[in-house]
GROMACS .gro file of C-alpha atoms in nm:
model
  353
    1MET     CA    1  -1.426  -2.273  -1.486
    2ASP     CA    2  -1.702  -2.065  -1.333
    3THR     CA    3  -1.606  -1.738  -1.172
    4THR     CA    4  -1.741  -1.577  -0.856
    5ARG     CA    5  -1.847  -1.217  -0.914
    6TYR     CA    6  -1.808  -0.924  -0.677
    7ASP     CA    7  -1.867  -0.553  -0.694
    8VAL     CA    8  -1.499  -0.493  -0.609
    9VAL     CA    9  -1.191  -0.715  -0.596
   10ILE     CA   10  -0.902  -0.575  -0.395
   11ILE     CA   11  -0.551  -0.715  -0.459
   12GLY     CA   12  -0.348  -0.674  -0.143
   13GLY     CA   13  -0.452  -0.711   0.221
   14GLY     CA   14  -0.240  -0.448   0.389
   15ALA     CA   15  -0.360  -0.130   0.561
   16ALA     CA   16  -0.479   0.027   0.234
   17GLY     CA   17  -0.662  -0.277   0.103
   18LEU     CA   18  -0.835  -0.367   0.428
   19SER     CA   19  -0.938  -0.005   0.494
   20ALA     CA   20  -1.088   0.010   0.145
   21ALA     CA   21  -1.260  -0.325   0.198
   22THR     CA   22  -1.410  -0.206   0.528
   23THR     CA   23  -1.537   0.116   0.369
   24LEU     CA   24  -1.692  -0.068   0.074
   25SER     CA   25  -1.845  -0.348   0.287
   26ARG     CA   26  -2.003  -0.085   0.511
   27ALA     CA   27  -2.149   0.063   0.188
   28LEU     CA   28  -2.322  -0.273   0.130
   29ARG     CA   29  -2.085  -0.371  -0.151
   30SER     CA   30  -1.978  -0.726  -0.223
   31VAL     CA   31  -1.601  -0.719  -0.168
   32LEU     CA   32  -1.317  -0.973  -0.206
   33VAL     CA   33  -0.968  -0.910  -0.075
   34ILE     CA   34  -0.692  -1.131  -0.212
   35ASP     CA   35  -0.382  -1.123   0.008
   36SER     CA   36  -0.045  -1.284  -0.060
   37GLY     CA   37   0.060  -1.256   0.305
   38THR     CA   38   0.384  -1.063   0.240
   39PRO     CA   39   0.345  -0.720   0.401
   40ARG     CA   40   0.632  -0.473   0.351
   41ASN     CA   41   0.666  -0.408   0.725
   42ALA     CA   42   0.672  -0.776   0.827
   43PRO     CA   43   1.032  -0.752   0.965
   44ALA     CA   44   0.938  -0.459   1.193
   45ALA     CA   45   0.852  -0.516   1.560
   46GLY     CA   46   0.582  -0.254   1.569
   47VAL     CA   47   0.381   0.004   1.372
   48HIS     CA   48   0.445   0.363   1.469
   49GLY     CA   49   0.271   0.690   1.395
   50TYR     CA   50  -0.067   0.516   1.379
   51LEU     CA   51  -0.299   0.691   1.624
   52SER     CA   52  -0.425   0.454   1.898
   53ARG     CA   53  -0.216   0.163   1.752
   54ASP     CA   54   0.137   0.285   1.816
   55GLY     CA   55   0.377  -0.002   1.874
   56MET     CA   56   0.135  -0.275   1.768
   57ASN     CA   57   0.284  -0.572   1.584
   58PRO     CA   58   0.217  -0.526   1.210
   59ARG     CA   59   0.058  -0.869   1.172
   60GLU     CA   60  -0.169  -0.812   1.473
   61LEU     CA   61  -0.288  -0.490   1.312
   62LEU     CA   62  -0.368  -0.675   0.988
   63ALA     CA   63  -0.546  -0.954   1.177
   64ILE     CA   64  -0.773  -0.698   1.346
   65GLY     CA   65  -0.832  -0.534   1.008
   66ARG     CA   66  -0.931  -0.863   0.849
   67ASN     CA   67  -1.181  -0.931   1.125
   68GLU     CA   68  -1.336  -0.588   1.073
   69VAL     CA   69  -1.379  -0.660   0.701
   70LEU     CA   70  -1.540  -0.995   0.778
   71SER     CA   71  -1.770  -0.839   1.037
   72TYR     CA   72  -1.926  -0.621   0.762
   73GLY     CA   73  -1.972  -0.909   0.522
   74GLY     CA   74  -1.656  -0.879   0.318
   75THR     CA   75  -1.449  -1.177   0.207
   76VAL     CA   76  -1.073  -1.219   0.255
   77ILE     CA   77  -0.875  -1.506   0.105
   78ASP     CA   78  -0.507  -1.598   0.093
   79GLY     CA   79  -0.364  -1.620  -0.255
   80GLU     CA   80  -0.139  -1.467  -0.517
   81ALA     CA   81  -0.311  -1.275  -0.800
   82ALA     CA   82  -0.132  -1.392  -1.112
   83SER     CA   83  -0.311  -1.186  -1.377
   84ALA     CA   84  -0.605  -0.961  -1.451
   85GLN     CA   85  -0.790  -0.872  -1.765
   86ARG     CA   86  -1.076  -0.652  -1.875
   87THR     CA   87  -1.403  -0.822  -1.966
   88THR     CA   88  -1.723  -0.690  -2.126
   89ASP     CA   89  -1.868  -0.609  -1.783
   90GLY     CA   90  -1.564  -0.538  -1.566
   91PHE     CA   91  -1.253  -0.742  -1.486
   92GLU     CA   92  -1.148  -1.097  -1.420
   93VAL     CA   93  -0.867  -1.187  -1.180
   94MET     CA   94  -0.687  -1.519  -1.192
   95LEU     CA   95  -0.490  -1.656  -0.898
   96GLY     CA   96  -0.183  -1.872  -0.921
   97ASP     CA   97  -0.386  -2.175  -0.828
   98ALA     CA   98  -0.623  -2.107  -1.124
   99ARG     CA   99  -0.912  -1.976  -0.915
  100ARG     CA  100  -1.091  -1.691  -1.096
  101PHE     CA  101  -1.295  -1.398  -0.967
  102SER     CA  102  -1.479  -1.130  -1.164
  103CYS     CA  103  -1.565  -0.783  -1.053
  104ARG     CA  104  -1.708  -0.452  -1.165
  105ARG     CA  105  -1.416  -0.250  -1.023
  106LEU     CA  106  -1.056  -0.343  -0.934
  107LEU     CA  107  -0.843  -0.191  -0.656
  108VAL     CA  108  -0.473  -0.274  -0.636
  109THR     CA  109  -0.297  -0.221  -0.303
  110THR     CA  110   0.001  -0.447  -0.353
  111GLY     CA  111   0.257  -0.211  -0.192
  112LEU     CA  112   0.625  -0.197  -0.285
  113THR     CA  113   0.958  -0.374  -0.238
  114ASP     CA  114   1.258  -0.215  -0.074
  115GLY     CA  115   1.579  -0.270  -0.273
  116LEU     CA  116   1.883  -0.287  -0.044
  117PRO     CA  117   2.246  -0.251  -0.156
  118PRO     CA  118   2.428  -0.587  -0.186
  119ILE     CA  119   2.629  -0.555   0.136
  120ASP     CA  120   2.698  -0.854   0.361
  121GLY     CA  121   2.475  -0.862   0.665
  122LEU     CA  122   2.249  -0.577   0.557
  123GLN     CA  123   1.942  -0.785   0.466
  124GLU     CA  124   1.966  -0.984   0.792
  125GLN     CA  125   1.941  -0.657   0.999
  126TRP     CA  126   1.660  -0.504   0.786
  127GLY     CA  127   1.375  -0.393   1.018
  128LYS     CA  128   1.593  -0.457   1.324
  129GLY     CA  129   1.918  -0.264   1.348
  130VAL     CA  130   1.875  -0.129   0.994
  131VAL     CA  131   1.591   0.121   0.941
  132HIS     CA  132   1.482   0.369   0.678
  133CYS     CA  133   1.225   0.617   0.820
  134PRO     CA  134   1.295   0.847   1.117
  135TYR     CA  135   0.923   0.892   1.180
  136CYS     CA  136   0.879   0.513   1.198
  137HIS     CA  137   1.193   0.433   1.402
  138GLY     CA  138   1.357   0.753   1.520
  139TRP     CA  139   1.215   0.745   1.873
  140GLU     CA  140   1.333   0.385   1.924
  141ILE     CA  141   1.696   0.470   1.834
  142ARG     CA  142   1.708   0.818   1.982
  143GLY     CA  143   2.044   0.916   2.136
  144LYS     CA  144   2.223   0.615   1.987
  145ARG     CA  145   2.522   0.608   1.758
  146ILE     CA  146   2.346   0.614   1.418
  147GLY     CA  147   2.512   0.543   1.091
  148VAL     CA  148   2.364   0.654   0.757
  149LEU     CA  149   2.462   0.439   0.459
  150GLY     CA  150   2.521   0.636   0.144
  151THR     CA  151   2.301   0.503  -0.139
  152GLY     CA  152   2.226   0.814  -0.344
  153PRO     CA  153   2.151   1.183  -0.356
  154MET     CA  154   1.903   1.169  -0.065
  155SER     CA  155   2.156   1.024   0.182
  156VAL     CA  156   2.283   1.369   0.296
  157HIS     CA  157   1.926   1.475   0.359
  158GLN     CA  158   1.869   1.151   0.553
  159ALA     CA  159   2.173   1.215   0.773
  160LEU     CA  160   2.056   1.568   0.854
  161LEU     CA  161   1.707   1.433   0.927
  162PHE     CA  162   1.827   1.167   1.174
  163ARG     CA  163   2.036   1.435   1.341
  164GLN     CA  164   1.711   1.544   1.508
  165TRP     CA  165   1.708   1.215   1.706
  166SER     CA  166   2.075   1.189   1.800
  167PRO     CA  167   2.392   1.404   1.821
  168ASN     CA  168   2.597   1.105   1.711
  169ILE     CA  169   2.541   1.070   1.334
  170THR     CA  170   2.795   0.923   1.092
  171LEU     CA  171   2.742   0.942   0.716
  172PHE     CA  172   2.918   0.663   0.524
  173LEU     CA  173   2.973   0.786   0.171
  174ASN     CA  174   3.014   0.427   0.049
  175ASP     CA  175   3.182   0.538  -0.277
  176THR     CA  176   2.833   0.648  -0.385
  177VAL     CA  177   2.760   0.991  -0.237
  178GLU     CA  178   2.951   1.309  -0.330
  179PRO     CA  179   2.823   1.597  -0.119
  180THR     CA  180   2.813   1.943  -0.274
  181ASP     CA  181   2.999   2.231  -0.113
  182GLU     CA  182   2.668   2.346   0.039
  183GLU     CA  183   2.599   2.000   0.174
  184TRP     CA  184   2.948   1.980   0.329
  185ASP     CA  185   2.874   2.306   0.510
  186LYS     CA  186   2.545   2.168   0.640
  187LEU     CA  187   2.701   1.842   0.757
  188GLY     CA  188   2.982   2.028   0.933
  189ALA     CA  189   2.743   2.280   1.096
  190ARG     CA  190   2.536   1.991   1.238
  191SER     CA  191   2.844   1.796   1.356
  192VAL     CA  192   2.774   1.499   1.130
  193THR     CA  193   3.079   1.278   1.097
  194VAL     CA  194   3.159   1.176   0.738
  195VAL     CA  195   3.349   0.856   0.653
  196ASP     CA  196   3.486   0.794   0.306
  197GLY     CA  197   3.526   0.451   0.141
  198ALA     CA  198   3.301   0.161   0.040
  199VAL     CA  199   3.123  -0.042   0.309
  200ALA     CA  200   3.203  -0.415   0.299
  201SER     CA  201   2.973  -0.546   0.570
  202VAL     CA  202   2.712  -0.473   0.831
  203ASP     CA  203   2.831  -0.646   1.150
  204ALA     CA  204   2.625  -0.801   1.429
  205VAL     CA  205   2.678  -1.015   1.741
  206GLY     CA  206   2.394  -1.235   1.854
  207GLY     CA  207   2.163  -1.073   1.604
  208VAL     CA  208   2.237  -0.721   1.740
  209LEU     CA  209   2.394  -0.461   1.512
  210THR     CA  210   2.743  -0.359   1.628
  211GLY     CA  211   2.895  -0.160   1.343
  212LEU     CA  212   3.019  -0.145   0.982
  213THR     CA  213   3.339  -0.268   0.822
  214LEU     CA  214   3.489  -0.081   0.528
  215ARG     CA  215   3.658  -0.259   0.235
  216GLN     CA  216   3.986  -0.105   0.333
  217GLY     CA  217   3.961  -0.295   0.661
  218SER     CA  218   3.868  -0.054   0.932
  219SER     CA  219   3.553  -0.098   1.144
  220LEU     CA  220   3.334   0.162   1.304
  221ASP     CA  221   3.085   0.117   1.585
  222VAL     CA  222   2.719   0.211   1.527
  223GLN     CA  223   2.412   0.099   1.717
  224ALA     CA  224   2.167   0.162   1.432
  225LEU     CA  225   2.197   0.210   1.057
  226ALA     CA  226   1.968   0.417   0.838
  227VAL     CA  227   1.939   0.328   0.468
  228SER     CA  228   1.748   0.490   0.181
  229THR     CA  229   1.612   0.194  -0.011
  230ARG     CA  230   1.525   0.175  -0.379
  231MET     CA  231   1.145   0.158  -0.359
  232GLU     CA  232   0.971  -0.020  -0.645
  233ALA     CA  233   0.594  -0.050  -0.667
  234LYS     CA  234   0.463  -0.408  -0.700
  235SER     CA  235   0.297  -0.307  -1.024
  236ALA     CA  236   0.297  -0.616  -1.248
  237LEU     CA  237  -0.079  -0.660  -1.229
  238LEU     CA  238  -0.140  -0.294  -1.307
  239GLU     CA  239   0.109  -0.294  -1.594
  240SER     CA  240  -0.070  -0.592  -1.748
  241LEU     CA  241  -0.378  -0.371  -1.767
  242GLY     CA  242  -0.193  -0.101  -1.960
  243LEU     CA  243  -0.050   0.115  -1.685
  244SER     CA  244   0.318   0.199  -1.636
  245THR     CA  245   0.527   0.315  -1.345
  246GLN     CA  246   0.664   0.666  -1.306
  247MET     CA  247   0.992   0.775  -1.155
  248HIS     CA  248   0.948   0.952  -0.821
  249PRO     CA  249   1.048   1.323  -0.837
  250MET     CA  250   1.305   1.260  -0.562
  251GLY     CA  251   1.456   0.965  -0.750
  252SER     CA  252   1.370   0.720  -0.475
  253GLY     CA  253   1.191   0.467  -0.693
  254ARG     CA  254   0.901   0.401  -0.921
  255PHE     CA  255   0.529   0.416  -0.853
  256ILE     CA  256   0.185   0.402  -1.025
  257GLU     CA  257   0.033   0.746  -1.076
  258THR     CA  258  -0.325   0.808  -0.955
  259ASP     CA  259  -0.540   1.107  -0.882
  260ALA     CA  260  -0.616   1.218  -0.527
  261THR     CA  261  -0.890   0.953  -0.489
  262GLY     CA  262  -0.691   0.655  -0.620
  263ALA     CA  263  -0.825   0.646  -0.976
  264THR     CA  264  -0.569   0.543  -1.238
  265ALA     CA  265  -0.555   0.625  -1.607
  266VAL     CA  266  -0.748   0.302  -1.680
  267GLN     CA  267  -1.118   0.333  -1.621
  268GLY     CA  268  -1.244   0.114  -1.342
  269VAL     CA  269  -0.896   0.042  -1.203
  270TYR     CA  270  -0.779   0.204  -0.879
  271ALA     CA  271  -0.465   0.193  -0.665
  272ALA     CA  272  -0.385   0.297  -0.307
  273GLY     CA  273  -0.105   0.273  -0.050
  274ASN     CA  274   0.262   0.229  -0.131
  275VAL     CA  275   0.201   0.103  -0.485
  276SER     CA  276   0.099   0.461  -0.574
  277ASN     CA  277   0.258   0.656  -0.285
  278LEU     CA  278   0.613   0.542  -0.205
  279MET     CA  279   0.639   0.766   0.103
  280ALA     CA  280   0.310   0.660   0.264
  281GLN     CA  281   0.334   0.537   0.624
  282VAL     CA  282   0.086   0.279   0.743
  283ILE     CA  283  -0.169   0.530   0.865
  284THR     CA  284  -0.140   0.722   0.537
  285ALA     CA  285  -0.198   0.403   0.335
  286ALA     CA  286  -0.504   0.326   0.547
  287ALA     CA  287  -0.644   0.671   0.479
  288GLU     CA  288  -0.581   0.636   0.107
  289GLY     CA  289  -0.768   0.301   0.118
  290VAL     CA  290  -1.071   0.476   0.273
  291MET     CA  291  -1.060   0.745   0.007
  292ALA     CA  292  -1.031   0.490  -0.276
  293GLY     CA  293  -1.318   0.286  -0.132
  294ALA     CA  294  -1.543   0.589  -0.117
  295ARG     CA  295  -1.453   0.689  -0.475
  296ILE     CA  296  -1.522   0.339  -0.602
  297ASN     CA  297  -1.861   0.328  -0.429
  298ALA     CA  298  -1.951   0.665  -0.582
  299ASP     CA  299  -1.843   0.538  -0.924
  300LEU     CA  300  -2.063   0.230  -0.887
  301ILE     CA  301  -2.359   0.445  -0.776
  302GLU     CA  302  -2.322   0.662  -1.090
  303GLU     CA  303  -2.325   0.348  -1.302
  304GLU     CA  304  -2.628   0.207  -1.124
  305THR     CA  305  -2.815   0.535  -1.155
  306ARG     CA  306  -2.741   0.540  -1.527
  307TRP     CA  307  -2.885   0.190  -1.556
  308ALA     CA  308  -3.195   0.304  -1.371
  309VAL     CA  309  -3.243   0.607  -1.596
  310GLU     CA  310  -3.193   0.401  -1.911
  311GLY     CA  311  -3.444   0.142  -1.782
  312ARG     CA  312  -3.697   0.412  -1.704
  313PHE     CA  313  -3.699   0.535  -2.060
  314GLY     CA  314  -3.656   0.199  -2.229
  315PRO     CA  315  -3.862  -0.119  -2.248
  316PHE     CA  316  -3.997  -0.203  -1.905
  317SER     CA  317  -4.125  -0.514  -1.737
  318ALA     CA  318  -4.136  -0.631  -1.381
  319ALA     CA  319  -3.898  -0.909  -1.476
  320SER     CA  320  -3.642  -0.667  -1.626
  321GLU     CA  321  -3.649  -0.447  -1.320
  322ALA     CA  322  -3.604  -0.744  -1.093
  323ALA     CA  323  -3.305  -0.851  -1.301
  324VAL     CA  324  -3.147  -0.504  -1.273
  325SER     CA  325  -3.211  -0.511  -0.899
  326ARG     CA  326  -3.028  -0.839  -0.867
  327ILE     CA  327  -2.729  -0.706  -1.060
  328VAL     CA  328  -2.709  -0.392  -0.846
  329GLN     CA  329  -2.758  -0.570  -0.516
  330GLY     CA  330  -2.520  -0.858  -0.590
  331HIS     CA  331  -2.486  -1.090  -0.289
  332ARG     CA  332  -2.506  -0.824  -0.018
  333HIS     CA  333  -2.461  -0.939   0.337
  334HIS     CA  334  -2.634  -0.634   0.478
  335GLY     CA  335  -2.888  -0.577   0.203
  336LEU     CA  336  -3.260  -0.660   0.189
  337ASP     CA  337  -3.368  -1.018   0.151
  338ASP     CA  338  -3.560  -1.141  -0.153
  339ALA     CA  339  -3.898  -1.096   0.009
  340GLN     CA  340  -3.823  -0.737   0.101
  341ASN     CA  341  -3.692  -0.667  -0.249
  342ALA     CA  342  -4.007  -0.806  -0.398
  343THR     CA  343  -4.212  -0.578  -0.170
  344ASP     CA  344  -4.010  -0.276  -0.279
  345ILE     CA  345  -4.029  -0.360  -0.649
  346GLY     CA  346  -4.403  -0.423  -0.651
  347PRO     CA  347  -4.531  -0.065  -0.609
  348ARG     CA  348  -4.292   0.066  -0.871
  349ALA     CA  349  -4.400  -0.199  -1.118
  350ALA     CA  350  -4.764  -0.124  -1.046
  351ALA     CA  351  -4.716   0.247  -1.093
  352LYS     CA  352  -4.541   0.197  -1.422
  353GLY     CA  353  -4.800  -0.053  -1.535
   0.00000   0.00000   0.00000
């Protein structure tokens, strides 16, 4: 089957992927975004902490982002990337429906999955009455009775953090958390109520969170519940290319390591957003996408400049230069047309002749 070739293929159409695609399209690159349509924040009612877009529905934000990519000549398709492999001149990506696309550089922005404890009713309230980030949801639940579900070492920190938004904080140890003496002092000093015992269920009436029930039978009222999830990068595609996930220093999950510009340990492969930064909010992921896009464009320019230098000192013909020009330009939507290219090439060919 023939493949369609792009300068860059981006796997993942969230904030990071679309921001990178916009940056690269504005740099006159041919860009394809492949999006599975499963954003991490889909259950949330709004995006918060995103300057000028606060409260916007997550899917509306992505729809606007898609349109921006398209306006600069980029391509966005719905699909699931099943595999990727290195080729002699870049990479090839295969979708689940057997479509194939080749590219010179690959950017993965597939995000992460949030692992929740297996407690009845918890998944149903995720993104509604159950939240994880105070900077994303703290304002919306300020002053309410907030429970913090113990899931690991960071739960005490989470309880103290949410204390900024409400004086009514209850930490449920859930047979999982054992505070140190110092942590007990901190919880007591901040008037955080601590409840021992495993949690059996998260309770709701009419879809609205009402409280928690312990295995020993007692129920406690809360109006919101904070949970530290187990965050796991969606890294299968990157791992197939030879990369492996790393444990986060805070023990909150696994991620793909990159440098500050999104470059991975595999040449030509980049990552941005939650797949490489578990703590990134939407605006952070978008910024990382811009950074990765700029780095990829610079990388491509270095490669094209090397081609030009090698061509200058090697065998030359007008035909060979035209061929190089076509490779470099690709199918640009904002580039010069064939007639203009021919005009630009002519004087150089004449000078060299």
